[in-house]
Amino acid sequence: CGAGARSCGWLCVSPGLSPGQELWVPLCGSLCSEAADMLGLMNYMEVMRLFTTVEIVPPTSDENVTVTEAEFNSVPVRLFLPRRAPGGLRRAIVYFHGGGWCMGDAGDYDHMARRFSNELDAVVVSVNYRLAPPHHFPVQFEDVYSVTKFFLQSKVLSQYGVDPARVCVAGDSAGGNLAAAVAQELLEDAEVQTKLKAQVLIYPALQALDLALPSYQDNAHKPILSRSLMVRFWSEYFSSDPALREAMASNTHVPPEASALWPLLNWSLWLPPDMRGAHRPSSPVWGGAELARRHPGLLDPRASPLLASQARLRGLPPAFVLTCEHDVLRDDGVMYAARLRDAGVPVTHHHAKDGFHGAVTFLTWPLELALGHRLFNTCLGWLRDNL
Ligand SMILES: *[C@@H]1O[C@H](CO)[C@@H](O)[C@H](O)[C@H]1NC(C)=O
Ligand SMILES: *[C@@H]1O[C@H](CO)[C@@H](O)[C@H](O)[C@H]1NC(C)=O
């Protein structure tokens, strides 16, 4: 990969990128932690955290945005408040960061949140929800839900100068999963008067039942997010039980009860023909009855928003869904966009043919790419027009 590569650690990848767009990714974390895990030295996620929490980004205000930290319903959040004099009530974005429910924090997304805040004149609430391990589903969901509910109270919105008609939820990857789940849950919450204006789902993970979708098969070994890492994230979201992880790895974790739900996530029904490739329809192995009893989250739409019925989707706010071709999660997002559209929800589905998982966060040196800027600006543009 040329000069500059450190022996253990930096991998140069170019999935579908144009020539010259080399990308250097610190993959040392995942390689070394697999090894540590085999040796039983440390929990995989603990090791991953050592490698990925390279830099703690403190909340620092700049000329445009005041950045502070607070707690909403006892959950820590980082707040981004535009500094310029308000021209009226502002938009707001409640943002849930990615990291497989196991990693990351609002600091890692500081740059993105700051730009949303400055360029959209929006209040951004970036949530530091609790992570796995030790916390498992539904803790992550409950944390982000309780922050959203707290923020949507009229007195809180008015305290921050926010227009109740212009609030959205947004997130990437596991955060996109949480955003979709929060939007669904709010529909049935009689205590919340404020309705979301929009939902932004950036390469979201939306179902834990079919981990052999065409996109999982096509991209099993793509960088940033391999199939085995995604299996690890999903299983850790529910439990650290190795039996669950092993069953998910072989896609034999699907309980027989799920057969009734299969039409909701059967890719043969929901993927457009040009995205099915040469894949043939296949049936899951209906095993996993015992696992589903131990881990009821497997069948819970708060973990797998694709398990919500068509009727339930109908009330959802307009959605922006970003999917990337080179991504195990591609089909989750594509199917959700198709199902939302079928339910009558206005959907903007942006599919990046040259995109890969995580690309939107590649905005600053040393992980900066034209692709990252382009995809981020696409999200930003949609929010400018729709929030
Ligand atoms: C402040 O906003 C202006 C206009 O959007 C921008 O050009 C400038 O880079 C911003 N400053 C910082 C520190 O981001
Ligand atoms: C998925 O849909 C296809 C096409 O309608 C159908 O042939 C297949 O049996 C379905 N799979 C399951 C497991 O229901």
Coordinates of C-alpha atoms and ligand atoms in Angstrom, one line a residue:
C1 CA 0.0 0.0 0.0
G2 CA 3.0 2.3 -0.2
A3 CA 4.9 4.4 2.1
G4 CA 3.4 5.5 5.3
A5 CA 1.7 2.2 6.3
R6 CA 2.6 1.3 9.8
S7 CA 3.4 -2.4 10.1
C8 CA 0.6 -3.4 12.5
G9 CA -2.3 -1.1 12.1
W10 CA -3.0 0.9 9.0
L11 CA -4.7 -0.7 6.1
C12 CA -5.2 0.9 2.8
V13 CA -8.5 0.2 1.2
S14 CA -10.3 1.4 -1.9
P15 CA -13.7 -0.2 -2.3
G16 CA -15.2 1.4 -5.3
L17 CA -13.2 4.6 -4.8
S18 CA -11.7 6.4 -7.8
P19 CA -8.0 6.0 -8.3
G20 CA -6.0 8.2 -6.0
Q21 CA -8.6 8.2 -3.3
E22 CA -6.7 5.9 -1.0
L23 CA -8.1 5.5 2.4
W24 CA -6.0 4.7 5.4
V25 CA -7.9 2.9 8.1
P26 CA -6.7 1.8 11.5
L27 CA -7.8 -1.8 11.5
C28 CA -5.2 -2.8 14.1
G29 CA -8.0 -2.7 16.7
S30 CA -10.1 -5.4 15.2
L31 CA -7.1 -7.6 14.2
C32 CA -5.5 -7.4 17.6
S33 CA -8.7 -7.8 19.5
E34 CA -9.6 -11.0 17.7
A35 CA -6.3 -12.3 18.9
A36 CA -6.8 -11.1 22.4
D37 CA -10.3 -12.6 22.5
M38 CA -8.9 -16.0 21.4
L39 CA -6.5 -15.9 24.2
G40 CA -9.3 -15.0 26.5
L41 CA -7.3 -12.0 27.7
M42 CA -9.9 -9.3 27.6
N43 CA -13.4 -8.8 26.4
Y44 CA -13.3 -8.0 22.7
M45 CA -15.2 -4.7 23.0
E46 CA -12.9 -3.6 25.8
V47 CA -10.0 -4.1 23.5
M48 CA -11.7 -2.4 20.6
R49 CA -12.3 0.5 22.8
L50 CA -8.7 0.8 23.7
F51 CA -7.9 1.1 20.0
T52 CA -10.7 3.3 18.8
T53 CA -10.9 5.8 21.6
V54 CA -7.8 7.4 20.3
E55 CA -8.6 10.9 21.1
I56 CA -11.1 12.4 23.6
V57 CA -12.7 15.4 22.1
P58 CA -13.7 17.8 24.8
P59 CA -16.8 20.0 24.4
T60 CA -15.2 23.2 23.1
S61 CA -17.2 26.2 21.8
D62 CA -16.1 28.1 18.7
E63 CA -17.0 31.3 17.0
N64 CA -20.3 29.8 15.7
V65 CA -21.4 27.2 18.1
T66 CA -21.6 27.0 21.9
V67 CA -20.8 23.4 23.0
T68 CA -21.7 22.2 26.4
E69 CA -22.6 19.0 28.3
A70 CA -25.7 18.3 30.2
E71 CA -27.9 15.5 31.4
F72 CA -31.4 14.9 30.1
N73 CA -33.4 12.5 32.3
S74 CA -30.0 11.5 33.8
V75 CA -28.5 10.6 30.4
P76 CA -25.4 12.6 29.4
V77 CA -25.8 14.7 26.2
R78 CA -23.5 17.1 24.3
L79 CA -25.4 20.2 23.2
F80 CA -24.5 22.3 20.2
L81 CA -26.2 25.7 20.3
P82 CA -25.7 28.2 17.4
R83 CA -24.2 31.5 18.6
R84 CA -25.6 33.9 16.0
A85 CA -28.7 35.8 17.1
P86 CA -31.7 33.7 16.3
G87 CA -33.9 34.8 13.4
G88 CA -36.8 33.0 15.1
L89 CA -37.3 29.6 16.6
R90 CA -34.7 27.1 15.5
R91 CA -34.6 23.6 14.1
A92 CA -33.3 20.8 16.3
I93 CA -31.6 17.4 15.7
V94 CA -31.5 14.7 18.3
Y95 CA -28.4 12.7 17.1
F96 CA -27.5 9.1 18.0
H97 CA -23.9 8.2 17.2
G98 CA -22.8 4.9 15.6
G99 CA -20.4 2.3 16.9
G100 CA -22.4 -0.9 17.1
W101 CA -24.1 0.0 20.4
C102 CA -20.7 -0.9 21.9
M103 CA -18.4 2.0 21.0
G104 CA -18.1 5.7 20.3
D105 CA -19.4 8.8 21.9
A106 CA -20.7 12.3 21.1
G107 CA -17.0 13.5 21.1
D108 CA -16.3 11.3 18.0
Y109 CA -19.2 13.0 16.2
D110 CA -18.3 16.5 17.5
H111 CA -17.3 17.8 14.0
M112 CA -20.5 16.5 12.3
A113 CA -22.8 17.8 15.0
R114 CA -21.0 21.2 15.0
R115 CA -21.5 21.5 11.2
F116 CA -25.2 20.5 11.5
S117 CA -25.6 23.1 14.1
N118 CA -23.8 25.9 12.3
E119 CA -25.0 25.2 8.8
L120 CA -28.6 24.5 9.6
D121 CA -28.9 27.0 12.5
A122 CA -30.0 24.1 14.6
V123 CA -29.8 23.0 18.2
V124 CA -28.1 19.6 18.1
V125 CA -28.5 17.1 21.1
S126 CA -25.9 14.4 20.7
V127 CA -26.6 11.5 23.1
N128 CA -24.0 9.6 25.2
Y129 CA -26.1 6.6 25.7
R130 CA -24.8 3.6 27.7
L131 CA -22.8 1.0 25.7
A132 CA -22.4 -2.8 25.6
P133 CA -20.9 -4.5 27.4
P134 CA -21.9 -4.1 30.2
H135 CA -25.2 -2.6 29.0
H136 CA -27.4 -4.6 26.7
F137 CA -30.7 -4.0 24.9
P138 CA -33.0 -2.3 25.8
V139 CA -30.6 0.1 27.8
Q140 CA -29.2 1.8 24.7
F141 CA -32.7 2.3 23.3
E142 CA -34.1 3.4 26.6
D143 CA -31.4 6.0 27.1
V144 CA -31.9 7.6 23.7
Y145 CA -35.7 7.4 24.0
S146 CA -35.7 9.1 27.4
V147 CA -33.5 11.9 26.1
T148 CA -35.8 12.4 23.1
K149 CA -38.8 12.5 25.3
F150 CA -37.2 14.9 27.7
F151 CA -36.2 17.2 24.9
L152 CA -39.6 17.1 23.2
Q153 CA -41.3 18.7 26.2
S154 CA -42.7 22.2 25.3
K155 CA -40.9 23.8 28.2
V156 CA -37.5 22.3 27.2
L157 CA -37.9 23.2 23.5
S158 CA -38.8 26.7 24.4
Q159 CA -35.9 27.0 26.8
Y160 CA -33.6 26.2 23.8
G161 CA -35.5 28.4 21.4
V162 CA -36.6 25.4 19.3
D163 CA -39.6 25.3 17.0
P164 CA -41.7 22.2 18.0
A165 CA -42.6 21.7 14.4
R166 CA -39.0 21.3 13.3
V167 CA -37.4 18.6 15.3
C168 CA -35.9 15.4 13.9
V169 CA -34.0 12.3 15.0
A170 CA -30.9 11.2 13.2
G171 CA -28.2 8.7 13.5
D172 CA -25.7 6.5 11.6
S173 CA -25.3 2.7 11.8
A174 CA -26.3 1.6 15.3
G175 CA -27.4 5.2 15.8
G176 CA -29.6 4.9 12.7
N177 CA -31.2 1.9 14.3
L178 CA -31.9 3.8 17.4
A179 CA -33.3 6.8 15.4
A180 CA -35.7 4.5 13.5
A181 CA -36.8 2.8 16.7
V182 CA -37.3 6.0 18.6
A183 CA -39.5 7.4 15.7
Q184 CA -41.6 4.2 15.8
E185 CA -42.0 4.2 19.6
L186 CA -43.0 7.9 19.7
L187 CA -46.0 7.1 17.5
E188 CA -47.5 5.1 20.4
D189 CA -46.6 7.4 23.3
A190 CA -49.6 9.3 24.4
E191 CA -47.4 11.4 26.7
V192 CA -45.6 13.1 23.8
Q193 CA -47.4 15.9 22.0
T194 CA -44.6 17.0 19.8
K195 CA -44.4 15.1 16.5
L196 CA -41.1 14.6 14.7
K197 CA -40.7 16.5 11.5
A198 CA -38.3 14.0 10.0
Q199 CA -35.9 11.0 10.6
V200 CA -32.5 10.7 9.1
L201 CA -31.1 7.1 8.9
I202 CA -27.5 6.9 7.7
Y203 CA -26.6 3.3 6.7
P204 CA -28.8 2.0 9.6
A205 CA -28.8 -1.5 11.1
L206 CA -32.5 -2.4 11.1
Q207 CA -32.9 -6.1 11.7
A208 CA -31.1 -8.9 13.6
L209 CA -32.8 -11.9 12.1
D210 CA -31.4 -12.4 8.6
L211 CA -27.6 -12.0 8.7
A212 CA -27.3 -13.7 5.4
L213 CA -29.0 -11.0 3.2
P214 CA -27.4 -10.5 -0.2
S215 CA -25.5 -7.4 1.2
Y216 CA -24.1 -9.5 4.1
Q217 CA -22.9 -12.1 1.6
D218 CA -21.5 -9.6 -1.0
N219 CA -19.7 -7.5 1.6
A220 CA -18.8 -10.0 4.3
H221 CA -15.1 -9.0 4.2
K222 CA -15.3 -5.4 3.3
P223 CA -13.3 -3.0 5.5
I224 CA -14.6 -1.0 8.4
L225 CA -17.5 -3.3 9.0
S226 CA -17.1 -7.0 8.2
R227 CA -19.9 -9.4 8.6
S228 CA -18.2 -11.0 11.6
L229 CA -17.9 -7.6 13.3
M230 CA -21.5 -6.8 12.7
V231 CA -22.5 -10.2 14.1
R232 CA -20.4 -9.3 17.1
F233 CA -22.1 -6.0 17.5
W234 CA -25.6 -7.5 17.1
S235 CA -24.9 -10.3 19.6
E236 CA -23.3 -7.9 22.1
Y237 CA -26.3 -5.6 21.8
F238 CA -28.5 -8.4 23.2
S239 CA -26.0 -10.3 25.3
S240 CA -22.4 -11.4 25.8
D241 CA -23.6 -15.0 25.6
P242 CA -21.2 -16.8 23.1
A243 CA -23.9 -19.2 22.1
L244 CA -25.9 -16.3 20.6
R245 CA -22.9 -15.0 18.8
E246 CA -22.1 -18.4 17.3
A247 CA -25.7 -19.0 16.2
M248 CA -25.8 -15.5 14.6
A249 CA -22.5 -16.2 12.8
S250 CA -24.1 -19.2 11.1
N251 CA -27.5 -17.5 10.8
T252 CA -29.1 -20.3 12.8
H253 CA -30.4 -18.0 15.5
V254 CA -33.8 -17.4 13.9
P255 CA -36.6 -18.7 16.1
P256 CA -39.5 -20.5 14.5
E257 CA -41.9 -17.7 15.7
A258 CA -40.1 -15.4 13.2
S259 CA -41.6 -17.3 10.3
A260 CA -44.8 -15.3 10.7
L261 CA -42.8 -12.1 10.6
W262 CA -40.7 -13.1 7.6
P263 CA -42.7 -11.2 5.0
L264 CA -41.6 -8.0 6.8
L265 CA -37.9 -8.6 6.0
N266 CA -37.9 -11.1 3.2
W267 CA -35.4 -9.6 0.7
S268 CA -37.1 -11.4 -2.2
L269 CA -40.1 -9.2 -1.6
W270 CA -38.4 -5.9 -0.7
L271 CA -35.1 -5.6 -2.6
P272 CA -35.5 -4.0 -6.0
P273 CA -34.5 -6.5 -8.8
D274 CA -31.3 -4.6 -9.6
M275 CA -30.0 -5.0 -6.1
R276 CA -30.7 -8.7 -5.8
G277 CA -27.7 -9.6 -7.9
A278 CA -27.4 -13.3 -8.7
H279 CA -28.8 -14.2 -5.3
R280 CA -31.5 -16.9 -5.1
P281 CA -34.3 -16.7 -2.5
S282 CA -33.5 -18.9 0.4
S283 CA -35.2 -19.9 3.6
P284 CA -33.7 -19.3 7.0
V285 CA -32.9 -22.3 9.3
W286 CA -35.6 -22.1 11.9
G287 CA -33.5 -22.9 14.9
G288 CA -33.0 -20.6 17.8
A289 CA -36.2 -21.2 19.8
E290 CA -34.2 -21.5 23.1
L291 CA -32.1 -18.4 22.2
A292 CA -35.2 -16.3 21.5
R293 CA -36.6 -17.3 25.0
R294 CA -33.3 -16.2 26.6
H295 CA -33.0 -13.1 24.4
P296 CA -36.5 -11.8 23.7
G297 CA -34.9 -8.7 22.1
L298 CA -34.3 -10.8 19.0
L299 CA -38.0 -10.4 18.0
D300 CA -38.5 -6.8 19.4
P301 CA -39.1 -4.1 16.8
R302 CA -37.3 -1.6 19.2
A303 CA -34.1 -3.6 18.3
S304 CA -35.2 -4.5 14.7
P305 CA -37.4 -1.7 13.4
L306 CA -37.9 -3.7 10.2
L307 CA -40.2 -6.0 12.3
A308 CA -42.8 -3.2 12.7
S309 CA -46.0 -3.9 10.7
Q310 CA -46.9 -1.9 7.6
A311 CA -49.8 -0.4 9.6
R312 CA -47.4 0.9 12.2
L313 CA -45.0 2.4 9.7
R314 CA -47.8 4.5 8.2
G315 CA -47.7 7.2 10.9
L316 CA -43.9 7.8 10.6
P317 CA -42.4 11.1 9.7
P318 CA -40.7 11.7 6.3
A319 CA -37.4 9.8 6.1
F320 CA -34.0 10.3 4.6
V321 CA -32.3 6.9 4.2
L322 CA -28.7 6.7 3.1
T323 CA -27.3 3.3 2.0
C324 CA -23.9 2.4 0.6
E325 CA -23.2 -0.3 -1.9
H326 CA -20.2 -1.8 -0.2
D327 CA -21.9 -2.3 3.2
V328 CA -23.3 -5.4 4.9
L329 CA -26.1 -3.1 6.1
R330 CA -27.0 -2.0 2.6
D331 CA -30.1 -4.2 2.3
D332 CA -31.5 -3.3 5.8
G333 CA -31.7 0.4 4.6
V334 CA -32.9 -0.5 1.1
M335 CA -35.7 -2.7 2.5
Y336 CA -36.8 -0.1 5.1
A337 CA -36.9 2.6 2.5
A338 CA -39.1 0.3 0.3
R339 CA -41.4 -0.6 3.2
L340 CA -41.8 3.1 4.3
R341 CA -42.6 4.1 0.8
D342 CA -45.1 1.3 0.5
A343 CA -46.7 2.5 3.7
G344 CA -47.1 6.0 2.3
V345 CA -44.3 7.7 4.2
P346 CA -42.4 10.2 2.1
V347 CA -38.9 8.8 1.6
T348 CA -35.7 10.1 0.1
H349 CA -33.5 7.1 -0.5
H350 CA -29.9 8.0 -1.4
H351 CA -27.9 5.0 -2.5
A352 CA -24.2 5.7 -2.9
K353 CA -22.8 3.2 -5.4
D354 CA -19.2 4.1 -4.4
G355 CA -20.1 4.3 -0.7
F356 CA -18.9 2.1 2.2
H357 CA -20.0 1.8 5.8
G358 CA -18.8 4.7 7.9
A359 CA -18.1 7.0 5.0
V360 CA -20.1 9.9 6.3
T361 CA -17.7 10.3 9.2
F362 CA -14.6 10.7 7.0
L363 CA -14.7 14.5 7.2
T364 CA -11.5 15.4 8.9
W365 CA -7.8 14.6 8.7
P366 CA -6.4 11.9 8.8
L367 CA -9.7 10.2 7.8
E368 CA -10.9 12.7 5.2
L369 CA -12.4 11.7 1.9
A370 CA -14.2 13.5 -0.9
L371 CA -16.8 10.8 -0.6
G372 CA -17.4 11.6 3.1
H373 CA -17.9 15.3 2.3
R374 CA -20.3 14.5 -0.6
L375 CA -22.4 12.1 1.5
F376 CA -22.5 14.5 4.5
N377 CA -23.5 17.4 2.2
T378 CA -26.3 15.2 0.8
C379 CA -27.7 14.7 4.3
L380 CA -27.2 18.4 5.1
G381 CA -29.0 19.4 1.9
W382 CA -31.9 17.2 2.7
L383 CA -32.2 18.6 6.2
R384 CA -32.0 22.1 4.9
D385 CA -35.0 21.4 2.6
N386 CA -37.0 19.1 4.9
L387 CA -36.5 20.2 8.5
Ligands
LIG1 C1 -18.0 29.6 11.3 O1 -19.0 29.6 10.3 C2 -18.5 30.1 9.0 C3 -19.6 30.2 8.1 O2 -20.4 29.0 8.0 C4 -17.4 29.2 8.5 O3 -16.8 29.6 7.3 C5 -16.3 29.0 9.6 O4 -15.4 28.1 9.2 C6 -17.0 28.6 10.9 N1 -16.0 28.5 12.0 C7 -15.6 27.3 12.6 C8 -14.6 27.4 13.6 O5 -16.1 26.3 12.2
LIG2 C1 -39.7 -14.8 0.5 O1 -40.4 -14.4 -0.7 C2 -40.2 -15.2 -1.8 C3 -40.8 -14.5 -3.0 O2 -42.2 -14.2 -2.7 C4 -40.8 -16.6 -1.5 O3 -40.6 -17.4 -2.6 C5 -40.1 -17.2 -0.3 O4 -40.8 -18.4 0.0 C6 -40.2 -16.2 0.9 N1 -39.4 -16.8 2.0 C7 -39.9 -17.1 3.2 C8 -39.0 -17.7 4.1 O5 -41.0 -16.8 3.5

